[in-house]
Every structure is written in C-alpha cells, then in structure tokens.
Amino acid sequence: MKPARREFLKAAAAAALALPAPFARAASGSEDKLKIGTIGSGNVGGTLGSVWVKAGHEVMFSSRTLENDKALAAKLGPRAHAGTPREAAAFGEVLLVSVPYGSLPEIGKELGDLLRGKVVIDTCNPFPGRDGDIAKWAREKGVGLASAQLLPGARIVRAFNAIGSSSMGEAHERPGRVGMPIAGDDAEAVALASRLVRDVGYEPVLVGGLAMGKYLMPGTPLAGEHTPAEIRRIAATLK
Ligand SMILES: NC(=O)c1ccc[n+]([C@@H]2O[C@H](COP(=O)([O-])OP(=O)(O)OC[C@H]3O[C@@H](n4cnc5c(N)ncnc54)[C@H](OP(=O)(O)O)[C@@H]3O)[C@@H](O)[C@H]2O)c1
C-alpha cells in the first residue's frame, strides 16, 4: 500500500473514533435512527430506501414524478414518505443521490443551497451513451471529484456504485459477506455512510478519498462482488 494512502486511511479511522454528536451516535449503530432523503427513487434509490425503512430509518423518496414516490412510500408504511427533491433534501440528515449522471448538474443547481454541508451518498455512474458529454468529462476528471464539483459543499461519499440493485435488496439477508468499496474525503460523512452501508448488509471498505472514486464504477477491478479482504487487496494495487 502506498504511504500516502496508508496515512489517509489511518487518519480517517482516527477521526471516526472521535466524532461529534450526532455523527458518533449515528455512526456507532446505536439506537438513533436517521432521516434519509433519496434524490432519485428508481432501481437503486427505491431499493436502498426500502431496506433502510426496514432497518428502522425514516426515508423520504423523491424524483420528478411524485406519484411514483407516493406509491412506493405507501407500500412501505409509516416510516416512508414521498416528496419533491427539495423536500427530500431538506428532510434528510443524510441524502442518497441516485440519478442518471446527466441529471447531476440540474440537481446541483436546483438543490445546491440544501446540499451544502450535507452528507451525500453518491451512487451515480457516468455513461456517455446515456448521459452525454457530462459523462465523458466526469470519466476524464475522475467520477468522485466530478460529483464534488457538480454538488459543491456536499460531503460526498461514493458507495453502491458497481453492484446490481437487485443484490442491494438481498444483501441484508447475509450481512457482511460482501464488501462495499466506498470513497470520501470527509471522515464524519464516511462514518455515517458506513453505518448505512452496513444496514444494507455490506461491510464497508474505505478505499481512499474522493480521488479514488474513479475506481468505484462498473468496469474497474473493484466492480462486482468481493469479500472485504479482496477489496483491500485490489485497492492496494490501484493509485
Ligand atoms: N441499476 C443498478 O443496478 C445500478 C447500480 C449501481 C449504480 N447505479 C447508478 O445509480 C444511478 C441510479 O440508477 P438507477 O438504476 O436507480 O436509475 P433509474 O432506475 O433510472 O432511476 C433514476 C431515478 O432518478 C430520478 N431522476 C432522474 N432525474 C432526476 C432529477 N433531475 N431530479 C430528481 N430525480 C431524478 C428518476 O425519476 P424521474 O425520471 O421520474 O425523475 C428515477 O427515480 C445511476 O447513475 C446508475 O448508473 C445503478
């Protein structure tokens, strides 16, 4: 492992041990439940939000199609809500942004004031065929750093990027078996996201800062299902 990466991971672990409330309570997996807003409630947002509702969190689903979000929330019971993207962004202590990459500039513009300072879990992957030029730019820049530029001030953690959404709905049945590579620059945000990754059934493995986010997408060595040990081994070979 490269010395700079080792130092980063050590610092992140140390910071996670010294978190201020409410991050410490939330990151520890104690009884406190979180309010989560999803921006996008399709395959990924709908699946992850549903698992988090089952885990006891309160979730507000949002998209540009409120009736879909209302129907989803109605199926999940009283801890599930539906709202506009602005309502969900205001509701969530933590946000899941899970939209086609081409929608991120609009989200940054429309929700920018609400995203500033918020922990944002970013599942979004750039595909030029679907998302156009913004995807080419994001791939060139590195997708973690690109998301940070499009959602300024958000405390971004990349996670859930290269595992199919149907697996995301089943992982809690065999918790911890599969690792989830995550990347982020903000230790508190990483700790909070790690808890939510565990609630979905994966063992989070911090592979580095947002610059490492470029490896958290389909088509990289970290994509697909790996044990936590395998993820650590693969990540150590990347730069
Ligand atoms: N599918 C997978 O297995 C998988 C796995 C890992 C990562 N990903 C990535 O995660 C992201 C989401 O994937 P997905 O499969 O969940 O996509 P999806 O099923 O197409 O869902 C996208 C959601 O985003 C909403 N949306 C789109 N533009 C929006 C906007 N401007 N504001 C608010 N909501 C918006 C859509 O609803 P409306 O159109 O009604 O607004 C929909 O609810 C993508 O970037 C994808 O590449 C997918």
PDB file of N, CA and C and ligand atoms in Angstrom, residues 39-45 62-65 68 85 98-101 103 106-107 123-125 127 130 160-165 168, ligand 1:
ATOM      1  N   ILE A  39     -32.755  11.310  -3.473  1.00  0.00           N
ATOM      2  CA  ILE A  39     -32.979  12.078  -4.694  1.00  0.00           C
ATOM      3  C   ILE A  39     -32.829  11.057  -5.816  1.00  0.00           C
ATOM      4  N   GLY A  40     -33.943  10.641  -6.367  1.00  0.00           N
ATOM      5  CA  GLY A  40     -33.979   9.501  -7.271  1.00  0.00           C
ATOM      6  C   GLY A  40     -34.490   8.297  -6.495  1.00  0.00           C
ATOM      7  N   SER A  41     -35.503   7.663  -7.058  1.00  0.00           N
ATOM      8  CA  SER A  41     -36.134   6.540  -6.342  1.00  0.00           C
ATOM      9  C   SER A  41     -36.412   5.409  -7.336  1.00  0.00           C
ATOM     10  N   GLY A  42     -35.433   5.198  -8.222  1.00  0.00           N
ATOM     11  CA  GLY A  42     -35.572   4.128  -9.216  1.00  0.00           C
ATOM     12  C   GLY A  42     -35.009   2.821  -8.671  1.00  0.00           C
ATOM     13  N   ASN A  43     -34.310   2.090  -9.545  1.00  0.00           N
ATOM     14  CA  ASN A  43     -33.788   0.775  -9.139  1.00  0.00           C
ATOM     15  C   ASN A  43     -32.966   0.877  -7.859  1.00  0.00           C
ATOM     16  N   VAL A  44     -32.037   1.805  -7.830  1.00  0.00           N
ATOM     17  CA  VAL A  44     -31.127   1.892  -6.689  1.00  0.00           C
ATOM     18  C   VAL A  44     -31.777   2.659  -5.527  1.00  0.00           C
ATOM     19  N   GLY A  45     -32.269   3.862  -5.804  1.00  0.00           N
ATOM     20  CA  GLY A  45     -32.861   4.670  -4.728  1.00  0.00           C
ATOM     21  C   GLY A  45     -34.043   3.971  -4.078  1.00  0.00           C
ATOM     22  N   SER A  62     -37.826  10.773  -3.364  1.00  0.00           N
ATOM     23  CA  SER A  62     -38.186  11.849  -4.288  1.00  0.00           C
ATOM     24  C   SER A  62     -37.644  11.573  -5.679  1.00  0.00           C
ATOM     25  N   SER A  63     -38.318  12.165  -6.638  1.00  0.00           N
ATOM     26  CA  SER A  63     -37.898  12.127  -8.045  1.00  0.00           C
ATOM     27  C   SER A  63     -38.667  13.282  -8.699  1.00  0.00           C
ATOM     28  N   ARG A  64     -38.700  13.303 -10.028  1.00  0.00           N
ATOM     29  CA  ARG A  64     -39.528  14.339 -10.673  1.00  0.00           C
ATOM     30  C   ARG A  64     -40.957  13.838 -10.849  1.00  0.00           C
ATOM     31  N   THR A  65     -41.247  12.630 -10.385  1.00  0.00           N
ATOM     32  CA  THR A  65     -42.570  12.022 -10.584  1.00  0.00           C
ATOM     33  C   THR A  65     -43.143  11.639  -9.221  1.00  0.00           C
ATOM     34  N   ASN A  68     -45.039   8.352  -8.338  1.00  0.00           N
ATOM     35  CA  ASN A  68     -44.252   7.124  -8.144  1.00  0.00           C
ATOM     36  C   ASN A  68     -43.729   7.030  -6.715  1.00  0.00           C
ATOM     37  N   PRO A  85     -37.902  16.680  -4.763  1.00  0.00           N
ATOM     38  CA  PRO A  85     -36.474  16.638  -4.427  1.00  0.00           C
ATOM     39  C   PRO A  85     -36.071  17.694  -3.399  1.00  0.00           C
ATOM     40  N   SER A  98     -29.157   9.301  -6.350  1.00  0.00           N
ATOM     41  CA  SER A  98     -29.106   8.108  -7.200  1.00  0.00           C
ATOM     42  C   SER A  98     -29.932   8.352  -8.457  1.00  0.00           C
ATOM     43  N   VAL A  99     -29.317   9.091  -9.368  1.00  0.00           N
ATOM     44  CA  VAL A  99     -29.979   9.503 -10.616  1.00  0.00           C
ATOM     45  C   VAL A  99     -29.007   9.234 -11.762  1.00  0.00           C
ATOM     46  N   PRO A 100     -29.478   9.220 -12.999  1.00  0.00           N
ATOM     47  CA  PRO A 100     -28.529   9.173 -14.120  1.00  0.00           C
ATOM     48  C   PRO A 100     -27.553  10.346 -14.003  1.00  0.00           C
ATOM     49  N   TYR A 101     -26.266  10.093 -14.332  1.00  0.00           N
ATOM     50  CA  TYR A 101     -25.258  11.138 -14.103  1.00  0.00           C
ATOM     51  C   TYR A 101     -25.621  12.450 -14.784  1.00  0.00           C
ATOM     52  N   SER A 103     -28.237  13.955 -14.845  1.00  0.00           N
ATOM     53  CA  SER A 103     -29.130  14.794 -14.038  1.00  0.00           C
ATOM     54  C   SER A 103     -28.395  15.536 -12.920  1.00  0.00           C
ATOM     55  N   GLU A 106     -28.257  19.502 -12.957  1.00  0.00           N
ATOM     56  CA  GLU A 106     -29.545  20.107 -12.592  1.00  0.00           C
ATOM     57  C   GLU A 106     -29.778  20.002 -11.081  1.00  0.00           C
ATOM     58  N   ILE A 107     -29.427  18.862 -10.511  1.00  0.00           N
ATOM     59  CA  ILE A 107     -29.621  18.674  -9.071  1.00  0.00           C
ATOM     60  C   ILE A 107     -28.733  19.636  -8.289  1.00  0.00           C
ATOM     61  N   THR A 123     -24.349   7.357  -5.689  1.00  0.00           N
ATOM     62  CA  THR A 123     -24.272   6.074  -6.415  1.00  0.00           C
ATOM     63  C   THR A 123     -24.095   6.291  -7.918  1.00  0.00           C
ATOM     64  N   CYS A 124     -24.069   7.540  -8.356  1.00  0.00           N
ATOM     65  CA  CYS A 124     -24.266   7.840  -9.787  1.00  0.00           C
ATOM     66  C   CYS A 124     -23.033   7.505 -10.631  1.00  0.00           C
ATOM     67  N   ASN A 125     -23.262   6.827 -11.716  1.00  0.00           N
ATOM     68  CA  ASN A 125     -22.187   6.452 -12.640  1.00  0.00           C
ATOM     69  C   ASN A 125     -22.362   7.154 -13.982  1.00  0.00           C
ATOM     70  N   PHE A 127     -22.204   7.332 -17.847  1.00  0.00           N
ATOM     71  CA  PHE A 127     -22.168   6.539 -19.087  1.00  0.00           C
ATOM     72  C   PHE A 127     -22.405   7.483 -20.257  1.00  0.00           C
ATOM     73  N   ARG A 130     -25.655   7.184 -22.241  1.00  0.00           N
ATOM     74  CA  ARG A 130     -26.893   7.596 -21.573  1.00  0.00           C
ATOM     75  C   ARG A 130     -26.842   9.070 -21.155  1.00  0.00           C
ATOM     76  N   PHE A 160     -22.109   2.039  -3.317  1.00  0.00           N
ATOM     77  CA  PHE A 160     -23.158   1.329  -4.062  1.00  0.00           C
ATOM     78  C   PHE A 160     -23.045   1.596  -5.575  1.00  0.00           C
ATOM     79  N   ASN A 161     -21.820   1.691  -6.082  1.00  0.00           N
ATOM     80  CA  ASN A 161     -21.656   2.107  -7.479  1.00  0.00           C
ATOM     81  C   ASN A 161     -21.574   0.961  -8.474  1.00  0.00           C
ATOM     82  N   ALA A 162     -21.118  -0.196  -8.031  1.00  0.00           N
ATOM     83  CA  ALA A 162     -20.841  -1.223  -9.043  1.00  0.00           C
ATOM     84  C   ALA A 162     -21.313  -2.605  -8.607  1.00  0.00           C
ATOM     85  N   ILE A 163     -22.468  -2.609  -7.945  1.00  0.00           N
ATOM     86  CA  ILE A 163     -23.154  -3.866  -7.599  1.00  0.00           C
ATOM     87  C   ILE A 163     -24.587  -3.666  -8.056  1.00  0.00           C
ATOM     88  N   GLY A 164     -25.183  -4.702  -8.627  1.00  0.00           N
ATOM     89  CA  GLY A 164     -26.539  -4.556  -9.158  1.00  0.00           C
ATOM     90  C   GLY A 164     -27.558  -4.243  -8.075  1.00  0.00           C
ATOM     91  N   SER A 165     -28.570  -3.482  -8.466  1.00  0.00           N
ATOM     92  CA  SER A 165     -29.556  -3.049  -7.466  1.00  0.00           C
ATOM     93  C   SER A 165     -30.318  -4.225  -6.860  1.00  0.00           C
ATOM     94  N   MET A 168     -28.511  -5.407  -3.980  1.00  0.00           N
ATOM     95  CA  MET A 168     -28.609  -4.457  -2.859  1.00  0.00           C
ATOM     96  C   MET A 168     -29.843  -4.734  -1.997  1.00  0.00           C
TER      97      MET A 168
HETATM   98  N1  LIG B   1     -29.232  -0.076 -11.581  1.00  0.00           N
HETATM   99  C1  LIG B   1     -28.158  -0.504 -10.957  1.00  0.00           C
HETATM  100  O1  LIG B   1     -28.019  -1.726 -10.700  1.00  0.00           O
HETATM  101  C2  LIG B   1     -27.095   0.471 -10.517  1.00  0.00           C
HETATM  102  C3  LIG B   1     -26.084   0.023  -9.651  1.00  0.00           C
HETATM  103  C4  LIG B   1     -25.143   0.927  -9.177  1.00  0.00           C
HETATM  104  C5  LIG B   1     -25.180   2.268  -9.573  1.00  0.00           C
HETATM  105  N2  LIG B   1     -26.158   2.674 -10.458  1.00  0.00           N
HETATM  106  C6  LIG B   1     -26.170   4.113 -10.820  1.00  0.00           C
HETATM  107  O2  LIG B   1     -27.040   4.754  -9.896  1.00  0.00           O
HETATM  108  C7  LIG B   1     -27.825   5.766 -10.565  1.00  0.00           C
HETATM  109  C8  LIG B   1     -29.301   5.411 -10.492  1.00  0.00           C
HETATM  110  O3  LIG B   1     -29.506   4.195 -11.165  1.00  0.00           O
HETATM  111  P1  LIG B   1     -30.941   3.515 -11.257  1.00  0.00           P
HETATM  112  O4  LIG B   1     -30.739   2.214 -11.906  1.00  0.00           O
HETATM  113  O5  LIG B   1     -31.621   3.602  -9.935  1.00  0.00           O
HETATM  114  O6  LIG B   1     -31.667   4.512 -12.275  1.00  0.00           O
HETATM  115  P2  LIG B   1     -33.247   4.599 -12.553  1.00  0.00           P
HETATM  116  O7  LIG B   1     -33.905   3.318 -12.177  1.00  0.00           O
HETATM  117  O8  LIG B   1     -33.379   5.133 -13.919  1.00  0.00           O
HETATM  118  O9  LIG B   1     -33.729   5.703 -11.501  1.00  0.00           O
HETATM  119  C9  LIG B   1     -33.337   7.040 -11.604  1.00  0.00           C
HETATM  120  C10 LIG B   1     -34.200   7.850 -10.661  1.00  0.00           C
HETATM  121  O10 LIG B   1     -33.773   9.205 -10.723  1.00  0.00           O
HETATM  122  C11 LIG B   1     -34.916  10.051 -10.924  1.00  0.00           C
HETATM  123  N3  LIG B   1     -34.431  11.268 -11.555  1.00  0.00           N
HETATM  124  C12 LIG B   1     -33.869  11.417 -12.777  1.00  0.00           C
HETATM  125  N4  LIG B   1     -33.522  12.689 -12.969  1.00  0.00           N
HETATM  126  C13 LIG B   1     -33.882  13.375 -11.854  1.00  0.00           C
HETATM  127  C14 LIG B   1     -33.796  14.731 -11.452  1.00  0.00           C
HETATM  128  N5  LIG B   1     -33.266  15.666 -12.245  1.00  0.00           N
HETATM  129  N6  LIG B   1     -34.252  15.076 -10.221  1.00  0.00           N
HETATM  130  C15 LIG B   1     -34.790  14.143  -9.401  1.00  0.00           C
HETATM  131  N7  LIG B   1     -34.903  12.840  -9.730  1.00  0.00           N
HETATM  132  C16 LIG B   1     -34.446  12.463 -10.941  1.00  0.00           C
HETATM  133  C17 LIG B   1     -35.842   9.190 -11.751  1.00  0.00           C
HETATM  134  O11 LIG B   1     -37.205   9.569 -11.695  1.00  0.00           O
HETATM  135  P3  LIG B   1     -37.839  10.675 -12.674  1.00  0.00           P
HETATM  136  O12 LIG B   1     -37.273  10.411 -14.040  1.00  0.00           O
HETATM  137  O13 LIG B   1     -39.304  10.444 -12.521  1.00  0.00           O
HETATM  138  O14 LIG B   1     -37.377  11.978 -12.111  1.00  0.00           O
HETATM  139  C18 LIG B   1     -35.672   7.849 -11.027  1.00  0.00           C
HETATM  140  O15 LIG B   1     -36.448   7.814  -9.834  1.00  0.00           O
HETATM  141  C19 LIG B   1     -27.305   5.813 -11.983  1.00  0.00           C
HETATM  142  O16 LIG B   1     -26.330   6.832 -12.117  1.00  0.00           O
HETATM  143  C20 LIG B   1     -26.688   4.425 -12.194  1.00  0.00           C
HETATM  144  O17 LIG B   1     -25.701   4.435 -13.187  1.00  0.00           O
HETATM  145  C21 LIG B   1     -27.110   1.812 -10.916  1.00  0.00           C
END
